PDB file of C-alpha atoms in Angstrom:
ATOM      1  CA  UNK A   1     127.362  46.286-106.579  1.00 64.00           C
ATOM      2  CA  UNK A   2     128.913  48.577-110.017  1.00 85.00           C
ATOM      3  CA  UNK A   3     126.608  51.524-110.566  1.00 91.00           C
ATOM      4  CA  UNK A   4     124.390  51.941-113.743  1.00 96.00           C
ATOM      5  CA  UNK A   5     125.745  54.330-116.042  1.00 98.00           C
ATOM      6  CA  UNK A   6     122.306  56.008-117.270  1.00 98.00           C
ATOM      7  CA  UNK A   7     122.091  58.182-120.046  1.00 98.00           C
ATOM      8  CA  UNK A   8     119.349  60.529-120.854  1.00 98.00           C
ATOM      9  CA  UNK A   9     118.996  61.799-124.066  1.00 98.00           C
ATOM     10  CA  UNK A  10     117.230  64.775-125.093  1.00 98.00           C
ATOM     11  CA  UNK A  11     115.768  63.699-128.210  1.00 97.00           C
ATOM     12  CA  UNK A  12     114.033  67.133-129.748  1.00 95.00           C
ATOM     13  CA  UNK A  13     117.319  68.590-129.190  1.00 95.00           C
ATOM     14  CA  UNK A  14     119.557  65.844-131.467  1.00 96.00           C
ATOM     15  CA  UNK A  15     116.523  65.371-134.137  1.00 96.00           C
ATOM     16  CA  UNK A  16     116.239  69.164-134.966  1.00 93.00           C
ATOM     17  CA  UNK A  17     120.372  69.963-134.096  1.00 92.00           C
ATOM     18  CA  UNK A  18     120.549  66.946-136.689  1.00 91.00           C
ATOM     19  CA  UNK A  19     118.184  68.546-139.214  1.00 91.00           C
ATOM     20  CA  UNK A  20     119.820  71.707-139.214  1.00 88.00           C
ATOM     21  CA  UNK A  21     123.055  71.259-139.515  1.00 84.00           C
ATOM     22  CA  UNK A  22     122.624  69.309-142.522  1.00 76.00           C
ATOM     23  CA  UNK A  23     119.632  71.284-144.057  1.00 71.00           C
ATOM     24  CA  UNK A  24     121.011  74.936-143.597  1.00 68.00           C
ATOM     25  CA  UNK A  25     122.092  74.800-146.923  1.00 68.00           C
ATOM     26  CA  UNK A  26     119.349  73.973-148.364  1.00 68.00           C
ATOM     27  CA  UNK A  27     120.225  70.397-149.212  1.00 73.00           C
ATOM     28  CA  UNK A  28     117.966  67.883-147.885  1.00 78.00           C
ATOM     29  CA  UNK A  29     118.719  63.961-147.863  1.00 84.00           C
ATOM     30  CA  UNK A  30     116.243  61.962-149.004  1.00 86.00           C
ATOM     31  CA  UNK A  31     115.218  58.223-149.531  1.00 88.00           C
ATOM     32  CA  UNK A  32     114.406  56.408-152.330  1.00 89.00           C
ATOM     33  CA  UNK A  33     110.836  56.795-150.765  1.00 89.00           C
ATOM     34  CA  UNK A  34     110.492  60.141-151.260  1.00 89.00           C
ATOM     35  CA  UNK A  35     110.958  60.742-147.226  1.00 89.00           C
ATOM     36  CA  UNK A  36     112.927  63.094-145.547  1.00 91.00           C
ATOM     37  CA  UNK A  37     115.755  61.568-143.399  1.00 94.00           C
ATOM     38  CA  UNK A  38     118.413  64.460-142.620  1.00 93.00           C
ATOM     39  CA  UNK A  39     117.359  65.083-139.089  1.00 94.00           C
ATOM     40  CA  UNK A  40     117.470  61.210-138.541  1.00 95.00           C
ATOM     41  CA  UNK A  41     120.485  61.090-140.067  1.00 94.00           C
ATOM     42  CA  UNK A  42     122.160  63.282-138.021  1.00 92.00           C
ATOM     43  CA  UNK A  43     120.443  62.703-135.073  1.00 95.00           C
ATOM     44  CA  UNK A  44     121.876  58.871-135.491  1.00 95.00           C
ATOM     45  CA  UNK A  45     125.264  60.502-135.773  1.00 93.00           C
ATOM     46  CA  UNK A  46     125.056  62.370-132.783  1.00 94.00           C
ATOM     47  CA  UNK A  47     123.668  59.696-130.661  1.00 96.00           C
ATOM     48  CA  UNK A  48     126.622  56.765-131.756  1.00 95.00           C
ATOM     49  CA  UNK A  49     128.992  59.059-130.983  1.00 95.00           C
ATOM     50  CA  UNK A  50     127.788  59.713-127.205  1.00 96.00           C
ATOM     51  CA  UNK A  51     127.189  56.135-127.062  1.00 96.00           C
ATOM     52  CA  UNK A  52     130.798  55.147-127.959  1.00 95.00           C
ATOM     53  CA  UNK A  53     131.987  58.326-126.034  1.00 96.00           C
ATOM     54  CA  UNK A  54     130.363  58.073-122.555  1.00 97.00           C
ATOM     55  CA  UNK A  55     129.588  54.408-122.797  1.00 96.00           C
ATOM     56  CA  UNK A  56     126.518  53.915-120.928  1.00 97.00           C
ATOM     57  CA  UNK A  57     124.541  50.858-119.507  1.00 97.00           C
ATOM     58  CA  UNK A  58     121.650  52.134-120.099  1.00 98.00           C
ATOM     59  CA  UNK A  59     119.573  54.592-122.482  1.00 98.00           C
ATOM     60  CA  UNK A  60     116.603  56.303-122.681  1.00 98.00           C
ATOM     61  CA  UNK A  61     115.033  58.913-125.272  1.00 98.00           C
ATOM     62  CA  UNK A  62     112.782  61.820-124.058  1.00 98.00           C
ATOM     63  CA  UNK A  63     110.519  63.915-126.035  1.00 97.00           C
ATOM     64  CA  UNK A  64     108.260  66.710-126.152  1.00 95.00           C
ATOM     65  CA  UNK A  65     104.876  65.603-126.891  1.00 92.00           C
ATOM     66  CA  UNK A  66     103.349  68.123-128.525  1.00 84.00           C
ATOM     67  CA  UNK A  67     103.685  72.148-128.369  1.00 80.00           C
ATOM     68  CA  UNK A  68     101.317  72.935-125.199  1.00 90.00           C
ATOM     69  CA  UNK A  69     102.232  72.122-121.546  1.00 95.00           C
ATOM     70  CA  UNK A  70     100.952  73.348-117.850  1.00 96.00           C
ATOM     71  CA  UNK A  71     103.308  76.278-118.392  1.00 96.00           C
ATOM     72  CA  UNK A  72     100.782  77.531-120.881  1.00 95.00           C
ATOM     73  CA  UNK A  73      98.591  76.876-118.456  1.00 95.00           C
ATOM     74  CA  UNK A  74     100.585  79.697-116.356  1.00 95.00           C
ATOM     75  CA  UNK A  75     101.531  81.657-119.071  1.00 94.00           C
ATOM     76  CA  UNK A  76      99.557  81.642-122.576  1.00 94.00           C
ATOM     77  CA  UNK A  77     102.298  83.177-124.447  1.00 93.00           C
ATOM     78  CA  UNK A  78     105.234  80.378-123.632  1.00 94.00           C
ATOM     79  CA  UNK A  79     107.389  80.098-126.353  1.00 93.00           C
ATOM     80  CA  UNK A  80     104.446  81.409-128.316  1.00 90.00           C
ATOM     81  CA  UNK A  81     107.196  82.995-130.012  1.00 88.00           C
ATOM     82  CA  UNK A  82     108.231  79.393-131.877  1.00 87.00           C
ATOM     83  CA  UNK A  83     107.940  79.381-135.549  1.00 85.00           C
ATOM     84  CA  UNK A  84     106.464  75.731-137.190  1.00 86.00           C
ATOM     85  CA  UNK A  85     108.743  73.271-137.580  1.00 87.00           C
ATOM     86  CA  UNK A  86     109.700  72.721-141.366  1.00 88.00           C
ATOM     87  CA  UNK A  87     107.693  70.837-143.375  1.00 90.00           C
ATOM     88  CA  UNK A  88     110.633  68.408-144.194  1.00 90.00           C
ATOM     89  CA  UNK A  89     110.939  67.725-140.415  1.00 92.00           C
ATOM     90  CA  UNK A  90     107.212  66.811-139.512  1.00 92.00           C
ATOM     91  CA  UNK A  91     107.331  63.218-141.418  1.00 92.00           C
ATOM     92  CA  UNK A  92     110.722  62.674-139.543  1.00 94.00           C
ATOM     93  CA  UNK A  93     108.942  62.467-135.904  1.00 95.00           C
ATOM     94  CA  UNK A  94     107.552  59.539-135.731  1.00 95.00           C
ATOM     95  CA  UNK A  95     110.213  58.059-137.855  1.00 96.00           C
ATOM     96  CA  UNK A  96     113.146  58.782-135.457  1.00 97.00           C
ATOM     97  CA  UNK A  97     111.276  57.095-132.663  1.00 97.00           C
ATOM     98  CA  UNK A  98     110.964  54.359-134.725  1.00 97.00           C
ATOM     99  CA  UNK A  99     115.017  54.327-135.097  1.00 97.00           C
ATOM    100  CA  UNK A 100     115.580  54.786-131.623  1.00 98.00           C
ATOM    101  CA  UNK A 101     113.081  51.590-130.690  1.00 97.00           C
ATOM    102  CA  UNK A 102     115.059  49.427-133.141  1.00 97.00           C
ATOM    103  CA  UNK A 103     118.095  50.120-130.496  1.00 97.00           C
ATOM    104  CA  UNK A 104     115.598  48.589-127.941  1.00 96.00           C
ATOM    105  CA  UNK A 105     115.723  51.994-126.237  1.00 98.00           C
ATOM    106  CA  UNK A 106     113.051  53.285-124.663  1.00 97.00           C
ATOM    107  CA  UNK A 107     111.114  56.354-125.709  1.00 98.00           C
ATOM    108  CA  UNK A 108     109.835  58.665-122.910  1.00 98.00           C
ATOM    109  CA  UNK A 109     107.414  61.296-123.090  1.00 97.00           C
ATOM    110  CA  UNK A 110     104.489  62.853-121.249  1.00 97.00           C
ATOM    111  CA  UNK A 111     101.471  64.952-122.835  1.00 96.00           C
ATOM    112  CA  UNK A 112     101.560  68.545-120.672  1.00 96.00           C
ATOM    113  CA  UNK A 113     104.763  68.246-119.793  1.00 97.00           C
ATOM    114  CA  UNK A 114     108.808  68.845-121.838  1.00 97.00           C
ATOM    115  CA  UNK A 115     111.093  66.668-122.859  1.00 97.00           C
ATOM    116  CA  UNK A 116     113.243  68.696-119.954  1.00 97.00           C
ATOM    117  CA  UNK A 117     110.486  67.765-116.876  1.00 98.00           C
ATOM    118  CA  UNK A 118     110.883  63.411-118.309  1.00 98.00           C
ATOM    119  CA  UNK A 119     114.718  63.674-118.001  1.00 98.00           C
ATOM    120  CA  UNK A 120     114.706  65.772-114.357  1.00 98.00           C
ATOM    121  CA  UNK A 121     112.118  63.021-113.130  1.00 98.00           C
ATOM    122  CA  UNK A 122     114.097  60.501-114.357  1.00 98.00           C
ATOM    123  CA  UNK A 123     117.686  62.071-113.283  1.00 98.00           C
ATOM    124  CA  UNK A 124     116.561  62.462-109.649  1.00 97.00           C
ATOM    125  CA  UNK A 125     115.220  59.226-109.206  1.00 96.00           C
ATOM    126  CA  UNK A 126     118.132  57.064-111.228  1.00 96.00           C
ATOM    127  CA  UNK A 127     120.712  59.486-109.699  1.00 96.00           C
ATOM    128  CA  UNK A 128     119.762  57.924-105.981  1.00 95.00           C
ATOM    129  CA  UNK A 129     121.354  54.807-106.659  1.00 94.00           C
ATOM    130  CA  UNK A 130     123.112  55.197-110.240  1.00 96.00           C
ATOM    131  CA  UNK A 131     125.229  57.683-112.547  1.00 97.00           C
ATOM    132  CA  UNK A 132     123.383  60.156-114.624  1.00 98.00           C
ATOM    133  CA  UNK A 133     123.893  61.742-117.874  1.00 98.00           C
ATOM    134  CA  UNK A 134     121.685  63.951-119.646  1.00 98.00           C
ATOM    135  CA  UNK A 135     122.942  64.739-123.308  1.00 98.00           C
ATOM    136  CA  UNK A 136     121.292  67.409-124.577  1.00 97.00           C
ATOM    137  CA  UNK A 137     122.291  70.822-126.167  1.00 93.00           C
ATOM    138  CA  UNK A 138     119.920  72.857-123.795  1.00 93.00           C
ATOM    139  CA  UNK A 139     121.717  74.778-121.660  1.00 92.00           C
ATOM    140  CA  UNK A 140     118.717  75.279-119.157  1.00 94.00           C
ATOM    141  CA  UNK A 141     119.339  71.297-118.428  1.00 97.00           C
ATOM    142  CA  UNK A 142     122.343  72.907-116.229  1.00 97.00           C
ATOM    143  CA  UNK A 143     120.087  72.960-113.635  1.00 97.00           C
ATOM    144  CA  UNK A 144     119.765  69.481-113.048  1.00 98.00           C
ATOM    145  CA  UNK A 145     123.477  68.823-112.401  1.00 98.00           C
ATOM    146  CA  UNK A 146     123.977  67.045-108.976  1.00 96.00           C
ATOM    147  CA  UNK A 147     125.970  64.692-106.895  1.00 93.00           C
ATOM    148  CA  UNK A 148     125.277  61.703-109.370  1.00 96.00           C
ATOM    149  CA  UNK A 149     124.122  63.805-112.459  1.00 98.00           C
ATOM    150  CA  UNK A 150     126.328  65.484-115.217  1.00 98.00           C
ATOM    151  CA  UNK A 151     125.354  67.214-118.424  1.00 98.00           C
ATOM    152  CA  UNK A 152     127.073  67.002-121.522  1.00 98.00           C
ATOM    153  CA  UNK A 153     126.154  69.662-123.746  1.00 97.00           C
ATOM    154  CA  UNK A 154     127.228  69.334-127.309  1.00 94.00           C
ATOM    155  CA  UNK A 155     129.425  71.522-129.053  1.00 91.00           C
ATOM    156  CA  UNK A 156     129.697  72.709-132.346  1.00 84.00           C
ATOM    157  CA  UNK A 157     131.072  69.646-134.559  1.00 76.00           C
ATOM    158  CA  UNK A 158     130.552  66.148-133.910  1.00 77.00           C
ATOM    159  CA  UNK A 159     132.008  64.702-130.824  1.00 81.00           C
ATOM    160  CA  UNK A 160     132.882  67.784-128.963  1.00 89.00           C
ATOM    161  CA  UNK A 161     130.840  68.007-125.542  1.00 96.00           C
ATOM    162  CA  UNK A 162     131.201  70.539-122.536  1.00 95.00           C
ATOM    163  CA  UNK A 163     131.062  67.753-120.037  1.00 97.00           C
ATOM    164  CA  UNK A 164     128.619  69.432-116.268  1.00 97.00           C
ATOM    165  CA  UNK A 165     129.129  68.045-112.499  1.00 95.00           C
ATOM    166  CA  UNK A 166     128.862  69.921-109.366  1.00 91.00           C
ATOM    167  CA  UNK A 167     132.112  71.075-109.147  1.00 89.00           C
ATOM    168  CA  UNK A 168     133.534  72.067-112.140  1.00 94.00           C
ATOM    169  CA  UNK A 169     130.166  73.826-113.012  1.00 94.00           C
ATOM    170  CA  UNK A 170     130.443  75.769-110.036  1.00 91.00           C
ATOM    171  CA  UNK A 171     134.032  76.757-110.870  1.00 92.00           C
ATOM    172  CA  UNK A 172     133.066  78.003-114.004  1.00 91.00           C
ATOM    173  CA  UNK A 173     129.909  79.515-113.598  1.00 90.00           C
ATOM    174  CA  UNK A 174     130.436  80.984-110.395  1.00 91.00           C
ATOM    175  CA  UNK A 175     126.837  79.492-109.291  1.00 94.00           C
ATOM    176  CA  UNK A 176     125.229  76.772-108.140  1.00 96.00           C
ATOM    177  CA  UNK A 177     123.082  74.492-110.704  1.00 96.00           C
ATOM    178  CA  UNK A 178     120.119  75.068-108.856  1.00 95.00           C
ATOM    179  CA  UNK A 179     120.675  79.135-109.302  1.00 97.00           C
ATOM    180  CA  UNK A 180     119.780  79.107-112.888  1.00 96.00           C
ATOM    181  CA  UNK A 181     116.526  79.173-112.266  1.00 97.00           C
ATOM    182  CA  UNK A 182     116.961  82.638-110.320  1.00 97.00           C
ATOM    183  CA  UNK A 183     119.070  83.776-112.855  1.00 96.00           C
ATOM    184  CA  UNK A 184     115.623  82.842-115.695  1.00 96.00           C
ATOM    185  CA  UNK A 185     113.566  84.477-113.486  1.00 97.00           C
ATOM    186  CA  UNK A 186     115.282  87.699-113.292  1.00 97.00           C
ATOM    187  CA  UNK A 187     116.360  88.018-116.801  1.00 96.00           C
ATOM    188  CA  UNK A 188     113.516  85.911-118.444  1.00 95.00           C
ATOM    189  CA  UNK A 189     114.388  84.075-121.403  1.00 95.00           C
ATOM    190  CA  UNK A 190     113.700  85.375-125.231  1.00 93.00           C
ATOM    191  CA  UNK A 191     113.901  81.786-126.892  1.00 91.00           C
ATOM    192  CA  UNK A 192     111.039  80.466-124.744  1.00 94.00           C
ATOM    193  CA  UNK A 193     109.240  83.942-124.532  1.00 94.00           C
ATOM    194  CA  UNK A 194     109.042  84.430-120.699  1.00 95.00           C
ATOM    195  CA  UNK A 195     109.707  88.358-119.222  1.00 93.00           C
ATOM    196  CA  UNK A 196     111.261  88.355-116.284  1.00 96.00           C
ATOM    197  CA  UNK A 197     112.543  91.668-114.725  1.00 97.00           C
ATOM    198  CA  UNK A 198     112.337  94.294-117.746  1.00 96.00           C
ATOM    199  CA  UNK A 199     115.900  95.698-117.639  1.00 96.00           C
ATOM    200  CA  UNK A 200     117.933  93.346-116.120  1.00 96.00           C
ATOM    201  CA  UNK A 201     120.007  91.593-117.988  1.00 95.00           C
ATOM    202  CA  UNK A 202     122.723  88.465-117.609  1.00 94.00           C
ATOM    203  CA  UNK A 203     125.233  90.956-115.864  1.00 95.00           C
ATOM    204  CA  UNK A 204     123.286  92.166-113.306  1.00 96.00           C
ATOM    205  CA  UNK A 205     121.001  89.310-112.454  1.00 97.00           C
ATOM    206  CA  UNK A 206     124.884  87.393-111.809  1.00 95.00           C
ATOM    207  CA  UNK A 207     125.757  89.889-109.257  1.00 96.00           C
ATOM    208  CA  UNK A 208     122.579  89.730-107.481  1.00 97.00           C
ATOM    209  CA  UNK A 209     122.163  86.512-107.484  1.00 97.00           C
ATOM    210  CA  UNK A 210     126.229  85.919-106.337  1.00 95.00           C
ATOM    211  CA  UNK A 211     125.316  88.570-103.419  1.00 96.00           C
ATOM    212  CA  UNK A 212     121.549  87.326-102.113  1.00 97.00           C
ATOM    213  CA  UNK A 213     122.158  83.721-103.415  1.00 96.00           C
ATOM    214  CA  UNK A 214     118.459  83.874-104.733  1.00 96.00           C
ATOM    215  CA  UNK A 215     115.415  85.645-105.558  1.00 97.00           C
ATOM    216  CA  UNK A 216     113.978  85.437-101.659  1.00 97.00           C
ATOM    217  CA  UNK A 217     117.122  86.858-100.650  1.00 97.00           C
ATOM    218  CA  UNK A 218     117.283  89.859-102.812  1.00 97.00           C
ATOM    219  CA  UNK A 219     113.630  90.376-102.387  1.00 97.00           C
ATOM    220  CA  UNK A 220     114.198  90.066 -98.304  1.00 97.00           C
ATOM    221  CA  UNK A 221     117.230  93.140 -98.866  1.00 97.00           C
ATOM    222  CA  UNK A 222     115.338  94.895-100.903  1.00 96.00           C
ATOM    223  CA  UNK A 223     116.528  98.480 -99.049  1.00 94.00           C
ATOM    224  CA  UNK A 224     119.843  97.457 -99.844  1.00 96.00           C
ATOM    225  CA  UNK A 225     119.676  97.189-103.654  1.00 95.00           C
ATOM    226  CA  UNK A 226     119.764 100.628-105.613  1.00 95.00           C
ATOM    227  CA  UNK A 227     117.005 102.738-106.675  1.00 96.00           C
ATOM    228  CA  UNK A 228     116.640 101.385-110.266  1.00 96.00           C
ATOM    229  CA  UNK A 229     117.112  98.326-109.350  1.00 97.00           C
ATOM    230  CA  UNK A 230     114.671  97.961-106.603  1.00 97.00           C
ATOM    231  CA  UNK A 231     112.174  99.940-109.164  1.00 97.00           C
ATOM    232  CA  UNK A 232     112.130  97.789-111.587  1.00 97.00           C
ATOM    233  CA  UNK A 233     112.175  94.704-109.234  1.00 97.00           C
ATOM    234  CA  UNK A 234     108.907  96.637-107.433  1.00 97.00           C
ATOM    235  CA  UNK A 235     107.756  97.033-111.022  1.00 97.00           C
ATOM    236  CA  UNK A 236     108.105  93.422-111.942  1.00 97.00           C
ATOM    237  CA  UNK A 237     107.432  91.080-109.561  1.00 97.00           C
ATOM    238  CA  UNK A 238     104.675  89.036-110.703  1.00 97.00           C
ATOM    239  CA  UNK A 239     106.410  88.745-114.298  1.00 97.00           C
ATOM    240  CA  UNK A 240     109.798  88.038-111.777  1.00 97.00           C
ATOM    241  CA  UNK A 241     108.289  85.131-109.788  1.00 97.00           C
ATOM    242  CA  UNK A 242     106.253  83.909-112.859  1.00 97.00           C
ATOM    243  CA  UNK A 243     109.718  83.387-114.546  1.00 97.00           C
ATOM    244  CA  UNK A 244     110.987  81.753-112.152  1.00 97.00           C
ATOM    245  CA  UNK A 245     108.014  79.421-111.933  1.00 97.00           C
ATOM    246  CA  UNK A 246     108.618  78.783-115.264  1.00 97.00           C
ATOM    247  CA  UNK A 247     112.157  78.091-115.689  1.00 97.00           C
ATOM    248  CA  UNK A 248     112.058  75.713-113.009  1.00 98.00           C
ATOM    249  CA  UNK A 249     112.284  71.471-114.731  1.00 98.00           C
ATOM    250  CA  UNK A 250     109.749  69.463-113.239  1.00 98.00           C
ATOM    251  CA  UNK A 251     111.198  66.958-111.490  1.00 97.00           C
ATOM    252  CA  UNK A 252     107.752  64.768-110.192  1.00 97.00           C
ATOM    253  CA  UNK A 253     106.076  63.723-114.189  1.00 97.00           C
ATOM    254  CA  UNK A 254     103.907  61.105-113.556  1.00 96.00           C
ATOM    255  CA  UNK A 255     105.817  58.203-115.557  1.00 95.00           C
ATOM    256  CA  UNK A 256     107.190  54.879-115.752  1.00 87.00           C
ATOM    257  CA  UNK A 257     109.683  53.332-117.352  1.00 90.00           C
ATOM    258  CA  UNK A 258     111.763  49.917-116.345  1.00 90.00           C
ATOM    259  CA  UNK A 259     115.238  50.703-115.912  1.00 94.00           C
ATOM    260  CA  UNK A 260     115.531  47.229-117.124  1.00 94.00           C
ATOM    261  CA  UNK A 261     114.019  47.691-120.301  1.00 95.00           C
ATOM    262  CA  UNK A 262     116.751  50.584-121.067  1.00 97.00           C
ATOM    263  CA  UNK A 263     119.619  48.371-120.438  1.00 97.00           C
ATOM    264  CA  UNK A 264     122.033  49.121-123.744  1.00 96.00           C
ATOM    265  CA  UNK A 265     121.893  45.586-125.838  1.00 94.00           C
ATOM    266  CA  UNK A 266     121.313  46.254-129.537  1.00 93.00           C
ATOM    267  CA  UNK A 267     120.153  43.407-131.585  1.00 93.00           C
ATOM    268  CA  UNK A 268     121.828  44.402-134.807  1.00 92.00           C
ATOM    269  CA  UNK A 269     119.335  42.748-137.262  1.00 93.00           C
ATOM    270  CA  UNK A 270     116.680  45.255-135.761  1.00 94.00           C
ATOM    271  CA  UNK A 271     118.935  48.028-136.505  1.00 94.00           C
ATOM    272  CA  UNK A 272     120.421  46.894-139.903  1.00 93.00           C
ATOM    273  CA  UNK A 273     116.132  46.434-141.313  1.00 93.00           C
ATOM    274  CA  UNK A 274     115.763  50.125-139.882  1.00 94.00           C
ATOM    275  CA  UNK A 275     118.842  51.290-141.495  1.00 94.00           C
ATOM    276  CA  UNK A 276     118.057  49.556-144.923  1.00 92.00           C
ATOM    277  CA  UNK A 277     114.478  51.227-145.024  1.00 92.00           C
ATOM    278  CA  UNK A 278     115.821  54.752-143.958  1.00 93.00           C
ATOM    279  CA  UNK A 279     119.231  54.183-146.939  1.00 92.00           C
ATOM    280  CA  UNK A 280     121.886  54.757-144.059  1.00 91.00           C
ATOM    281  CA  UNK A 281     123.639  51.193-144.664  1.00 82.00           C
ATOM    282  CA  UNK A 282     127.161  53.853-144.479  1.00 84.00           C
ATOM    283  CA  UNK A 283     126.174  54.561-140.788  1.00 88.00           C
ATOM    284  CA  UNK A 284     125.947  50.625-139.840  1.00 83.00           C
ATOM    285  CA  UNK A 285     130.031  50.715-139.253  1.00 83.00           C
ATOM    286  CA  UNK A 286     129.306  53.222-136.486  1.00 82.00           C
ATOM    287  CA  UNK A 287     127.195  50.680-135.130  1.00 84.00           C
ATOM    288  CA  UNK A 288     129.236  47.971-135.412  1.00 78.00           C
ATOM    289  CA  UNK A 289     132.105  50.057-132.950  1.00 78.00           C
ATOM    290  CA  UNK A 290     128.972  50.045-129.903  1.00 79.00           C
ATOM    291  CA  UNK A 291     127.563  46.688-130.156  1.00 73.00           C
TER     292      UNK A 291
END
């Protein structure tokens, strides 16, 4: 029986990649309406690219669903640091989901938990049987990479992807997928506003993780390490194991969704209504190339 070719796609990340690379100008599209559509816009560009590029069987569209999750629950000041999304990209939200539904592709998300814990759920359980891959221009989604799951992160420009499986990632990174989240918790990470170890950097958290292969290790050779770095380890460790905590995907969401219902089979009046309402009859010829 052919494998599935599943891809995941990590919706926040195209909608406000989309917006911004068309709005850092200061030029915003909109449609006859009055409504804001350059995120959608380029989110639609981005997505019938990786369509036509990695041509999947089946898609599905994660999301955040709203800005609070159980790692606030752990830690009130995650990615407290996170500014309000433009005003021109709030009515966008619900309208991109609406774009992605007229593909007949499902739209996954899960209050209290990321867009990133939906896809890891839904990459370890499709990746038993199937092929996985997560687009997505996160580079903490690294960590999912397996036997039957790659990561494409996009590139700068349209249509250029760094393309993730277990081997080459581990050739180029010089660490296993699953080390990442070592690596977070000794460095911490600014953009999500987590500490880790104050004064260890991307350098040295490399090296120790290369020589203890994780945070249990270097904590069980801890008379090995030097002074300063053992210090500020000793100094650290709740904020160290927190991090860690909080870096790690969740890969157990409580969700559903029928693989089934994903399969890729666009009905191109559904799309061509959407497209008419939104003004993006130009991007219908990229649809035509998929269907």
């Amino acid at each position: 029986m052919d494998k599935k070719n599943i891809m995941l796609v990590d919706g926040m990340a195209l909608l406000f990649r989309g917006f911004f690379a068309t709005s850092f100008t200061g030029n915003y599209m909109f449609n006859s309406k009055g409504t804001p559509t350059n995120g959608i816009f380029g989110f639609m560009r981005y997505f019938l690219n990786a369509v036509e590029t990695f041509g999947p069987t089946h898609v599905i569209c994660c999301w955040d669903m709203g800005s609070k999750t159980f790692r606030n629950d752990k830690y009130e000041f995650y990615k407290a640091n996170r500014s309000a999304p433009p005003e021109e990209l709030i009515p966008q939200f619900d309208l991109i989901k609406e774009t992605v539904e007229s593909f007949g592709v499902p739209n996954i998300g899960v209050e209290g938990y990321e867009a990133d814990d939906c896809m890891g759920t839904l990459a370890k359980l499709y990746g038993k049987n199937d092929h996985v891959l997560i687009l997505t221009g996160d580079q903490d989604i690294l960590q999912l990479v397996d036997d039957n799951i790659k990561v494409a992160i996009m590139k700068k420009g349209q249509g250029n992807y760094a393309v993730y499986h277990k081997e080459n990632f581990e050739e180029e990174k010089g660490i296993t997928p699953l080390q990442i989240v070592d690596m977070k918790g000794l460095m911490g990470d600014p953009s999500d506003n987590y500490p880790g170890v104050k004064g260890i950097g991307e350098k040295t958290a490399l090296k120790l993780i290369k020589q203890y292969g994780n945070v249990d290790g270097i904590l069980n050779h801890m008379n090995d390490l030097s002074n300063g770095i053992r210090k500020k380890i000793e100094e650290n460790l709740d904020a160290l194991h927190l991090s860690r905590e909080l870096a790690q995907i969740f890969c157990e969401v409580p969700l559903n969704c029928d693989l089934d219902e994903a399969r890729w089979k666009v009905d191109i009046n559904n799309v061509s209504q959407k497209f008419e309402e939104l003004e993006f009859k130009n991007l219908l010829t990229q649809v035509d190339k998929i269907v």
